[in-house]
Amino acid sequence: MNRIINNPDLVVEDAVRGYLKAHKDLVAPTDNPRVIRHHLAPQKGKVGVVTGGGSGHEPAFLGYVGDGMIDAVAIGEIFSSPSAKAFHDAFVAADGGRGVACLYGNYAGDNMNVKLAVKQAAAHGLTIKTVVANDDVPSAPKSEPQKRRGVAGEILMWKVGGARAAEGAELDEVIASAQKAIDSTRSIGVGLSACTIPAYGKPNFSIEDGMMEVGIGHHGEPGVKVMETRPAREMADLMLDHVLPDLPFESGDDLAVLVSGLGATPVMELYILYDRLSEVFAERGMKVRHPFIGNYFTSLEMMGVTLTIMRLDSELDRLVGAPARSVGLTKVAL
Amino acid sequence: MNRIINNPDLVVEDAVRGYLKAHKDLVAPTDNPRVIRHHLAPQKGKVGVVTGGGSGHEPAFLGYVGDGMIDAVAIGEIFSSPSAKAFHDAFVAADGGRGVACLYGNYAGDNMNVKLAVKQAAAHGLTIKTVVANDDVPSAPKSEPQKRRGVAGEILMWKVGGARAAEGAELDEVIASAQKAIDSTRSIGVGLSACTIPAYGKPNFSIEDGMMEVGIGHHGEPGVKVMETRPAREMADLMLDHVLPDLPFESGDDLAVLVSGLGATPVMELYILYDRLSEVFAERGMKVRHPFIGNYFTSLEMMGVTLTIMRLDSELDRLVGAPARSVGLTKVAL
């Protein structure tokens, strides 16, 4: 595995330092090296928006700190939750006196550390409320939503929560909008190859050539089925067959659709997939109002793709479409 | 090689169709399926800006059609020049009555086809002028600039030419600014793994594990040296040793710096590289005013990175920083 790294045990430190140097117009360091804040945070009178997660998913999570998005991010080791201390310090970095919305993904480590951090912050007089993303359909049955992982749907949750906070909403309103965002969102991933954490030096799971893992997680968590690869059109149909009936999405729905490569999949293949997805949406009477195609939430150099679909009401439509500026996602007012 | 494709011989058709469906707010089809135009092109009274090149480099080339950027793009097969007909039809799609600037890269096929297309367009009364990017330092000695390839420096050339045209400049002014842009720009690539064109089914070159190819081209063209991989800091120094003396870049220079992954390299590694690059710029008294870090110009799923540096004068600084909106690059006015 040929890599552009120095010490394999310090890839996060090195990358974060480079990130801070590259994006001074967006972000700034804090006293905690595992917390990055918006360069203007905390913004007095604005509800703070925080997220956090493991590294190796870039541009997630730190790439979504920006205008109309995230105010501070807690950064973990590769594929590992940030510490409770990092979440706590991110809350402090984001708190402008009107409370903080912590919008994160459903993983055991993150749940535990966020809980601890919220308790600690409360002891210091901060008000933190949380929304836990659980958009990944294959990770558990619909009857057990608390067992479902958060995946790329988090991006749309951050977009909605960040836009609502930027509008000047109260903490409870930001939380309500972010909760509605993730409740209206479903995702599925398909893995085509594994990836290697630099400090391990070899993949910690495997996908045979010619095979694909349907429902794979962002860290190689097992999916629901390993099967032979098939043409992109059939992959698209298979993904939709899992995702559409779950909410369920229905004729007449307005959608935001996010197709993210997992790292090594060529961008042109994401468009090949989208060509079919788009056809099916049209056939079923659904309208894609906000398409996002690119590498939004990766897993190092994994090959594969995730599909995320959000059903829009007028509020979500407005918030997803609101102006934003970050490394991972920029929306320009038209 | 696990891919998300339908027919390997139709990947460009399928991807372009998906692209057009995804980005209706930016682009529109033309009668030629290998030409995409800005959704408002041709814009009467504005100099048109055109580029073109092979597919497999996404978001280049089609991803740079947008506001303040490219008006029409000619699309080739994977790693192959667009046809003369496609360049011609892109000129027609972009021509708003004040002529067209064709800003493209120095490759035999593109040179031939652009030349033919310009002649044909002239016969129809269109005025086309060209700038040929040759920013790739390792591809030929400084004494033979006409032999140097165009690589990721093309993006900064498009940015400058597109912004100048958006300001309302005359064709000759757009050409002069774009020419200055590329004359002020130098690049180098380092390859860490090969890539596979779907229709071939196997790599057409190879890089052994543990080795890197310094000076590799965007299509696997041989570099100047194959050597063992080394830490990111040393890679950065090696790249700078080729690029900085060539212009030469000097203390006091203001820079635009573009670090692009070649497709499969994790984004965090680009920041690890940038951390050292940034350190050297500071040591040498150079100031990075516009950093671009990401997957701006790829080669399918090749691993590796390209470094592009532009010396800014006040005009280039203004034009690189001007607002723009495209899939590949968006600048927001601050």
XYZ file of C-alpha atoms in Angstrom:
668
model
C 0.000 0.000 0.000
C 1.681 3.156 -1.257
C 0.824 6.093 0.925
C 1.628 9.775 1.310
C 2.287 9.788 5.024
C 5.057 10.382 7.526
C 4.602 8.360 10.721
C 1.637 5.952 10.355
C 0.735 6.606 13.977
C 0.505 10.355 13.413
C -1.532 10.634 10.224
C -4.380 12.471 11.940
C -2.061 15.031 13.579
C -0.255 15.667 10.289
C -3.442 15.939 8.244
C -5.169 18.259 10.714
C -2.133 20.544 10.775
C -2.135 20.726 6.979
C -5.875 21.327 6.970
C -5.577 24.264 9.347
C -2.856 25.807 7.179
C -4.861 25.367 3.989
C -8.192 26.761 5.130
C -7.530 29.756 7.347
C -10.474 31.587 5.767
C -12.800 28.915 7.156
C -11.326 27.289 10.246
C -9.086 27.935 13.226
C -7.344 25.759 15.784
C -8.414 25.484 19.422
C -6.410 24.576 22.517
C -7.398 20.964 21.907
C -5.492 19.645 18.854
C -8.438 17.336 18.130
C -10.947 20.178 17.865
C -11.260 22.587 14.945
C -13.641 25.523 15.037
C -15.159 27.875 12.479
C -12.825 30.865 12.272
C -15.551 33.089 13.766
C -16.800 30.623 16.404
C -18.196 31.033 18.938
C -20.657 33.429 17.307
C -22.508 35.328 19.976
C -26.263 34.897 19.772
C -26.138 31.980 17.327
C -26.897 28.404 18.269
C -23.673 26.417 17.878
C -23.621 23.314 15.704
C -21.108 20.573 16.495
C -20.296 17.217 15.019
C -17.482 14.745 15.391
C -16.327 11.372 14.198
C -13.406 9.245 13.196
C -10.832 10.336 10.642
C -10.344 8.687 7.246
C -13.739 9.838 5.963
C -12.554 13.162 4.560
C -13.992 15.591 3.677
C -16.139 14.321 6.600
C -16.114 15.409 9.341
C -13.829 18.432 9.520
C -14.582 19.488 5.914
C -18.103 20.500 6.897
C -17.038 23.223 9.287
C -18.000 26.418 7.530
C -20.561 29.116 6.890
C -24.106 27.833 7.290
C -22.773 24.449 8.385
C -20.770 23.222 11.408
C -19.214 25.535 14.035
C -16.816 23.065 15.646
C -15.779 19.475 15.074
C -14.306 16.790 17.320
C -11.752 14.662 15.500
C -11.049 10.998 16.268
C -8.336 8.563 15.230
C -8.915 6.784 11.944
C -12.300 5.076 12.070
C -12.569 5.764 15.842
C -14.752 8.042 17.911
C -13.326 11.325 19.163
C -12.811 11.382 22.920
C -15.414 12.764 25.325
C -12.941 15.566 26.002
C -12.832 16.456 22.307
C -16.632 16.559 22.076
C -16.752 18.674 25.226
C -14.143 21.100 23.922
C -15.987 21.347 20.616
C -19.142 22.305 22.538
C -17.222 25.061 24.295
C -15.691 26.248 21.011
C -19.145 26.461 19.402
C -21.206 27.892 22.253
C -22.296 31.442 21.571
C -24.588 31.579 24.585
C -27.706 30.073 23.022
C -26.764 26.423 23.357
C -25.232 23.829 21.083
C -26.757 21.216 18.785
C -24.547 18.129 18.570
C -25.432 16.286 15.364
C -23.532 13.016 15.108
C -23.722 9.416 13.925
C -24.989 6.327 15.745
C -21.900 4.372 16.809
C -21.252 2.898 20.254
C -18.103 4.941 20.883
C -19.615 8.225 19.740
C -22.779 7.660 21.768
C -20.771 7.016 24.916
C -18.408 9.931 24.446
C -21.098 12.415 23.467
C -23.137 11.400 26.531
C -20.164 11.977 28.837
C -19.337 15.265 27.153
C -22.911 16.531 27.420
C -22.981 15.704 31.129
C -19.667 17.463 31.706
C -20.771 20.502 29.695
C -24.040 20.686 31.644
C -22.031 20.792 34.857
C -20.357 23.895 33.421
C -23.666 25.502 32.588
C -23.769 24.767 28.865
C -26.946 23.559 27.196
C -26.274 20.789 24.687
C -28.946 18.875 22.789
C -28.267 16.033 20.400
C -29.545 14.355 17.254
C -28.185 10.920 16.380
C -28.090 10.022 12.684
C -29.326 6.510 11.867
C -29.898 6.666 8.116
C -28.202 3.379 7.156
C -31.020 1.025 6.171
C -29.115 -2.295 5.927
C -27.572 -2.066 9.393
C -30.761 -3.045 11.233
C -34.453 -3.690 10.562
C -36.831 -0.766 10.420
C -38.314 -1.910 13.736
C -34.959 -1.254 15.441
C -33.987 2.241 14.310
C -31.828 2.680 17.417
C -29.499 0.001 15.997
C -29.033 1.673 12.627
C -25.726 3.399 11.895
C -25.355 6.969 10.730
C -23.697 7.276 7.331
C -23.669 9.926 4.597
C -27.120 11.145 5.601
C -25.243 12.999 8.317
C -24.144 15.518 5.704
C -27.722 16.473 4.912
C -28.487 16.603 8.651
C -25.560 18.996 9.164
C -26.660 21.061 6.183
C -30.174 21.407 7.572
C -29.116 22.036 11.179
C -26.389 24.442 10.114
C -28.747 26.425 7.884
C -31.412 26.592 10.600
C -28.871 27.894 13.117
C -27.630 30.424 10.556
C -31.215 31.679 10.197
C -31.122 32.592 13.880
C -33.353 29.800 15.177
C -33.501 28.698 18.815
C -31.735 25.522 19.942
C -34.984 23.530 20.083
C -35.826 24.626 16.544
C -32.391 23.625 15.245
C -32.729 20.242 16.952
C -36.241 19.745 15.568
C -35.144 20.527 12.013
C -32.058 18.299 12.215
C -34.150 15.484 13.676
C -36.689 15.877 10.892
C -33.825 15.854 8.385
C -32.443 12.521 9.525
C -35.899 11.017 10.042
C -36.612 11.845 6.398
C -33.344 10.319 5.144
C -32.291 6.783 4.200
C -28.954 5.444 2.947
C -27.249 2.318 1.698
C -23.644 1.550 0.778
C -22.098 -0.932 -1.640
C -18.453 -1.883 -1.165
C -16.256 -3.005 -4.065
C -12.882 -3.175 -2.341
C -11.412 -2.850 1.145
C -9.118 -0.179 2.541
C -6.049 -0.094 4.739
C -5.602 1.878 7.938
C -1.983 3.105 7.775
C -1.145 2.032 11.330
C -2.335 -1.545 10.599
C -0.696 -1.784 7.190
C -3.226 -4.236 5.775
C -6.996 -4.306 5.221
C -9.052 -5.409 8.217
C -11.702 -6.895 5.939
C -11.742 -8.078 2.354
C -13.902 -8.034 -0.744
C -12.946 -10.423 -3.504
C -12.424 -9.153 -7.006
C -15.651 -9.606 -8.920
C -17.747 -9.426 -5.756
C -19.563 -6.585 -4.031
C -20.842 -6.230 -0.490
C -24.318 -4.722 -0.340
C -25.029 -2.729 2.789
C -21.402 -2.362 3.845
C -20.633 0.218 6.531
C -18.164 3.078 6.369
C -15.618 1.050 8.328
C -16.113 -2.218 6.492
C -18.943 -3.351 8.785
C -20.537 -6.411 7.172
C -23.423 -5.774 4.826
C -26.529 -7.813 4.209
C -25.284 -9.706 1.171
C -22.078 -10.475 -0.738
C -22.800 -11.064 -4.390
C -21.218 -10.894 -7.805
C -20.814 -7.392 -9.189
C -23.413 -6.481 -11.734
C -23.913 -3.667 -14.213
C -24.302 -0.196 -12.733
C -27.984 -0.072 -13.669
C -28.677 -3.195 -11.638
C -26.585 -1.894 -8.738
C -28.706 1.246 -8.761
C -31.931 -0.768 -8.785
C -30.704 -2.983 -5.965
C -29.803 0.026 -3.813
C -33.158 1.660 -4.495
C -34.980 -1.588 -3.667
C -33.546 -1.380 -0.159
C -33.931 2.345 0.383
C -37.183 3.453 -1.257
C -39.620 1.090 0.554
C -38.093 1.823 3.944
C -39.318 5.369 4.568
C -41.244 4.750 2.255
C -40.551 7.255 -0.519
C -43.560 7.773 -2.736
C -44.714 9.235 -6.003
C -44.876 13.006 -5.726
C -41.966 13.240 -3.291
C -39.386 15.980 -3.693
C -35.914 14.655 -2.926
C -32.375 15.555 -2.024
C -30.078 12.797 -3.332
C -26.476 12.360 -2.318
C -24.251 9.860 -4.134
C -20.844 9.610 -2.513
C -17.831 7.643 -3.659
C -16.081 5.746 -0.878
C -12.667 7.077 -1.883
C -11.125 5.258 -4.844
C -14.111 4.905 -7.158
C -13.630 7.173 -10.192
C -16.023 10.104 -10.173
C -17.321 9.231 -13.641
C -18.726 5.988 -12.216
C -20.799 7.943 -9.697
C -22.446 9.671 -12.654
C -22.975 6.353 -14.429
C -24.845 5.207 -11.332
C -26.745 8.482 -11.069
C -27.912 8.160 -14.657
C -29.961 5.108 -13.683
C -31.040 6.443 -10.287
C -32.366 9.540 -11.959
C -34.293 7.446 -14.473
C -36.012 5.493 -11.701
C -36.911 8.640 -9.757
C -38.522 10.023 -12.892
C -40.397 6.769 -13.567
C -41.734 6.734 -10.010
C -42.872 10.341 -10.073
C -40.212 11.655 -7.690
C -38.377 14.881 -8.304
C -34.722 15.427 -7.390
C -34.429 19.029 -6.283
C -30.932 18.827 -4.758
C -28.504 16.327 -6.270
C -25.054 15.956 -4.683
C -22.614 13.715 -6.592
C -19.003 13.373 -5.504
C -16.712 12.215 -2.728
C -18.623 13.610 0.248
C -18.037 10.870 2.815
C -15.225 8.452 2.111
C -13.483 5.525 3.759
C -9.832 6.038 2.884
C -9.279 4.308 -0.466
C -12.250 1.952 -0.346
C -13.962 1.393 -3.695
C -17.709 1.632 -3.714
C -20.521 4.070 -3.287
C -23.216 5.197 -0.886
C -26.664 6.424 -1.836
C -28.568 8.781 0.448
C -32.105 10.007 -0.189
C -33.990 12.639 1.768
C -37.692 13.427 1.385
C -38.150 17.176 1.381
C -40.919 19.240 2.798
C -40.820 22.974 2.175
C -38.667 23.603 5.252
C -36.094 20.936 4.413
C -36.047 22.125 0.804
C -35.270 25.662 1.954
C -32.579 24.566 4.417
C -30.834 22.113 2.075
C -30.790 24.817 -0.595
C -29.626 27.644 1.687
C -26.200 29.208 1.030
C -23.259 27.454 2.667
C -19.512 27.461 2.331
C -17.256 24.657 3.479
C -14.562 22.439 1.996
C -16.959 19.523 1.662
C -20.058 21.340 0.422
C -20.658 24.819 -0.904
C -24.048 26.142 -1.991
C -24.215 29.466 -3.751
C -27.374 31.546 -3.601
C -28.694 31.799 -7.185
C -11.049 -4.411 -10.986
C -14.503 -3.815 -9.514
C -16.287 -1.043 -11.338
C -19.625 0.734 -11.376
C -20.248 0.629 -15.106
C -22.603 -0.835 -17.649
C -20.928 -1.459 -21.030
C -17.159 -0.772 -20.752
C -17.245 0.707 -24.248
C -19.934 3.216 -23.301
C -18.673 4.610 -19.997
C -18.300 8.130 -21.378
C -21.814 8.178 -22.847
C -23.307 6.875 -19.624
C -21.357 9.260 -17.390
C -22.134 12.317 -19.524
C -25.826 11.473 -19.497
C -25.764 11.196 -15.703
C -23.815 14.431 -15.450
C -26.364 16.328 -17.507
C -29.190 15.024 -15.335
C -27.391 15.944 -12.106
C -26.355 19.489 -12.942
C -29.189 21.134 -14.853
C -28.592 24.387 -12.978
C -25.104 24.586 -14.534
C -24.985 22.742 -17.839
C -27.054 21.769 -20.838
C -26.660 19.307 -23.690
C -25.936 20.299 -27.265
C -26.699 18.528 -30.532
C -23.279 16.897 -30.261
C -23.373 14.282 -27.470
C -19.682 14.959 -26.851
C -20.188 18.661 -26.167
C -21.688 20.144 -22.995
C -22.384 23.848 -22.654
C -23.053 26.257 -19.803
C -26.827 26.369 -19.393
C -26.832 30.025 -20.519
C -24.267 29.671 -23.345
C -23.771 31.241 -25.752
C -23.950 34.501 -23.778
C -24.339 37.388 -26.179
C -21.566 39.937 -25.824
C -19.304 37.730 -23.690
C -16.115 36.114 -24.964
C -16.679 32.359 -24.948
C -14.241 30.099 -23.095
C -13.824 26.511 -24.273
C -11.736 23.565 -23.212
C -11.692 19.889 -23.966
C -9.825 16.741 -23.196
C -10.052 13.041 -22.538
C -12.416 11.535 -19.999
C -11.307 9.750 -16.827
C -9.941 12.942 -15.248
C -13.186 14.020 -13.575
C -14.044 16.596 -12.393
C -11.812 17.700 -15.327
C -12.785 18.623 -17.908
C -16.568 18.873 -17.898
C -16.724 19.763 -14.193
C -15.262 23.188 -14.875
C -18.151 24.372 -17.026
C -19.868 26.988 -14.917
C -20.232 30.600 -13.875
C -16.973 32.497 -14.242
C -15.316 29.415 -15.716
C -15.816 27.428 -18.957
C -18.708 27.991 -21.404
C -18.464 24.752 -23.379
C -16.385 21.604 -23.228
C -15.406 18.990 -25.817
C -15.351 15.491 -24.341
C -13.059 12.683 -25.513
C -12.930 8.970 -24.859
C -11.045 7.924 -21.729
C -7.549 9.412 -21.879
C -8.081 10.447 -25.559
C -8.500 13.775 -27.277
C -11.984 14.925 -28.243
C -12.548 14.957 -31.999
C -12.014 18.066 -34.130
C -15.784 18.057 -34.618
C -16.352 18.172 -30.864
C -13.968 21.103 -30.423
C -15.663 22.870 -33.333
C -19.116 22.311 -31.927
C -17.937 23.524 -28.516
C -16.739 26.746 -30.186
C -20.153 27.229 -31.746
C -21.886 26.494 -28.429
C -19.733 29.096 -26.648
C -19.624 31.875 -29.227
C -21.600 34.920 -28.151
C -20.346 37.048 -31.041
C -17.099 38.256 -29.479
C -14.931 35.268 -30.233
C -13.851 32.204 -28.319
C -10.772 31.453 -26.228
C -9.841 27.774 -26.440
C -7.716 26.925 -23.392
C -6.454 23.368 -23.554
C -3.541 21.057 -22.760
C -0.453 20.219 -24.810
C -1.013 16.736 -26.222
C -0.503 15.656 -29.838
C -4.111 14.653 -30.400
C -5.585 17.781 -28.840
C -3.206 20.031 -30.777
C -4.158 18.425 -34.059
C -7.887 18.440 -33.415
C -7.995 21.984 -32.056
C -6.060 23.192 -35.095
C -8.521 21.536 -37.457
C -11.474 22.838 -35.504
C -10.141 26.406 -35.452
C -9.668 26.296 -39.227
C -13.164 24.969 -39.765
C -14.667 27.546 -37.399
C -12.791 30.354 -39.166
C -14.331 29.217 -42.447
C -17.731 29.801 -40.784
C -16.752 33.270 -39.645
C -15.914 32.479 -35.994
C -12.836 33.947 -34.324
C -11.032 31.403 -32.148
C -7.767 32.011 -30.335
C -5.929 29.445 -28.280
C -3.674 29.007 -25.264
C -1.899 25.683 -24.816
C -1.086 24.648 -21.244
C 2.409 23.240 -20.722
C 2.855 23.404 -16.968
C 4.262 19.896 -16.421
C 7.947 20.421 -15.551
C 9.246 16.820 -15.738
C 7.888 16.141 -19.234
C 10.632 18.131 -21.037
C 13.535 20.446 -20.236
C 12.841 24.118 -19.685
C 14.508 24.854 -23.030
C 11.770 22.912 -24.825
C 8.543 24.284 -23.374
C 6.667 23.246 -26.506
C 7.258 19.616 -25.481
C 5.848 19.982 -22.000
C 2.429 18.523 -21.245
C -0.459 20.412 -19.737
C -1.609 18.995 -16.421
C -3.506 20.391 -13.424
C -2.245 23.915 -14.146
C -5.008 23.938 -16.735
C -7.509 24.448 -13.913
C -5.890 27.719 -12.861
C -5.659 28.760 -16.522
C -9.397 28.124 -16.920
C -10.109 29.985 -13.696
C -8.174 33.017 -14.893
C -9.482 32.977 -18.458
C -13.033 32.353 -17.286
C -12.926 35.172 -14.759
C -11.459 37.588 -17.300
C -14.192 36.752 -19.795
C -16.812 37.171 -17.062
C -15.444 40.675 -16.397
C -16.353 41.560 -19.978
C -12.842 41.600 -21.440
C -12.087 41.379 -25.164
C -10.874 38.123 -26.692
C -7.263 39.314 -26.873
C -7.373 40.284 -23.202
C -8.777 36.904 -22.181
C -6.065 35.176 -24.207
C -3.336 37.367 -22.717
C -4.480 36.677 -19.156
C -4.795 32.937 -19.740
C -1.373 32.864 -21.376
C 0.110 34.747 -18.444
C -1.604 32.308 -16.092
C -0.024 29.240 -17.624
C 3.345 30.942 -18.140
C 3.344 31.638 -14.392
C 2.447 28.054 -13.468
C 4.485 24.878 -12.942
C 3.410 21.360 -11.995
C 4.742 17.919 -11.162
C 3.043 14.592 -10.502
C 4.039 11.580 -8.426
C 2.371 8.252 -9.161
C 1.923 5.574 -6.501
C -0.218 3.077 -8.388
C -1.557 2.535 -11.897
C -5.159 2.649 -13.126
C -7.321 0.594 -15.439
C -9.247 1.850 -18.430
C -12.520 -0.136 -18.307
C -12.428 -1.085 -22.003
C -8.900 -2.568 -21.579
C -9.635 -4.322 -18.306
C -6.057 -4.105 -17.023
C -3.530 -1.338 -16.309
C -1.514 -0.157 -19.313
C 1.443 0.643 -17.066
C 2.538 -0.454 -13.636
C 4.073 0.894 -10.431
C 5.385 -1.673 -7.998
C 4.267 -1.600 -4.398
C 6.790 0.364 -2.385
C 7.870 2.396 -5.424
C 6.792 5.779 -6.741
C 7.166 7.340 -10.168
C 8.272 10.960 -9.998
C 7.082 13.099 -12.874
C 4.384 10.701 -14.052
C 1.817 12.038 -16.513
C -1.953 12.001 -16.161
C -2.156 8.974 -18.438
C 0.734 7.068 -16.911
C 3.311 8.706 -19.194
C 6.749 7.787 -17.818
C 8.244 10.162 -15.296
C 11.848 11.132 -14.737
C 12.618 8.662 -11.991
C 11.234 5.544 -10.323
C 12.306 5.328 -6.723
C 11.323 3.875 -3.378
C 8.491 5.671 -1.648
C 9.597 7.966 1.109
C 7.900 9.909 3.880
C 5.446 12.588 2.782
C 7.781 15.375 3.907
C 10.494 14.100 1.594
C 8.014 13.658 -1.243
C 7.007 17.274 -0.802
C 10.610 18.440 -0.838
C 11.361 16.363 -3.928
C 8.401 17.839 -5.791
C 9.361 21.371 -4.785
C 12.969 20.746 -5.868
C 11.698 20.143 -9.395
C 9.112 22.890 -9.531
C 10.443 25.898 -7.629
C 13.733 26.427 -9.553
C 12.024 26.083 -12.922
C 10.121 29.364 -13.126
C 11.919 30.192 -10.802
C 9.705 30.970 -7.825
C 11.367 33.360 -5.406
C 11.154 34.861 -1.961
C 8.378 37.436 -1.847
C 6.206 35.618 -4.368
C 2.472 35.366 -3.813
C 1.199 31.960 -4.871
C -1.800 29.944 -5.845
C -1.145 26.295 -4.956
C -3.196 23.372 -6.160
C -2.641 19.894 -4.716
C -4.745 17.313 -6.520
C -5.149 13.656 -5.744
C -4.978 11.375 -8.769
C -8.146 9.540 -7.792
C -7.627 6.898 -5.115
C -5.320 8.686 -2.712
C -7.190 9.462 0.517
C -7.885 13.169 0.915
C -6.209 13.242 4.334
C -2.909 12.378 2.650
C -3.156 15.473 0.462
C -3.277 17.527 3.648
C -0.322 15.617 5.102
C 1.619 16.618 1.982
C 0.349 20.191 2.137
C 1.503 20.502 5.739
C 5.120 20.201 4.564
C 4.627 22.221 1.372
C 3.209 25.048 3.409
C 6.179 24.911 5.786
C 8.640 25.257 2.914
C 6.732 28.146 1.342
C 6.880 29.958 4.674
C 10.596 29.223 5.093
C 11.310 30.587 1.635
C 9.307 33.756 2.108
C 6.496 32.811 -0.257
C 2.851 33.426 0.599
C 0.048 31.089 -0.415
C -2.938 33.295 -1.150
C -5.101 30.666 -2.852
C -4.710 27.063 -1.735
C -6.744 24.360 -3.494
C -6.523 20.876 -1.949
C -8.662 18.030 -3.268
C -9.397 15.845 -6.233
C -9.362 18.490 -8.955
C -7.782 16.537 -11.837
C -7.736 12.772 -11.500
C -6.715 9.743 -13.515
C -9.440 7.220 -12.775
C -8.312 5.336 -9.633
C -4.604 6.095 -9.887
C -2.914 6.686 -6.539
C -0.658 9.686 -6.300
C -0.716 13.430 -6.348
C 0.071 16.455 -8.487
C 1.414 19.758 -7.243
C 0.742 22.957 -9.190
C 2.131 26.364 -8.252
C 1.248 29.691 -9.848
C 3.069 32.957 -9.205
C 0.504 35.702 -8.789
C 0.674 39.294 -9.847
C -2.206 41.552 -8.851
C -4.224 40.635 -11.952
C -3.815 36.869 -11.500
C -4.578 37.229 -7.800
C -7.830 39.030 -8.617
C -8.848 36.545 -11.300
C -8.001 33.389 -9.316
C -9.980 34.826 -6.399
C -12.983 35.986 -8.431
C -16.360 34.323 -7.764
C -17.005 31.144 -9.716
C -19.421 28.257 -9.556
C -18.806 24.867 -11.098
C -18.795 21.242 -9.988
C -15.005 21.153 -9.844
C -14.325 24.549 -8.258
C -16.510 27.092 -6.554
C -15.261 30.418 -5.185
C -17.607 32.494 -3.083
C -17.150 36.245 -2.857
C -16.265 37.060 0.760
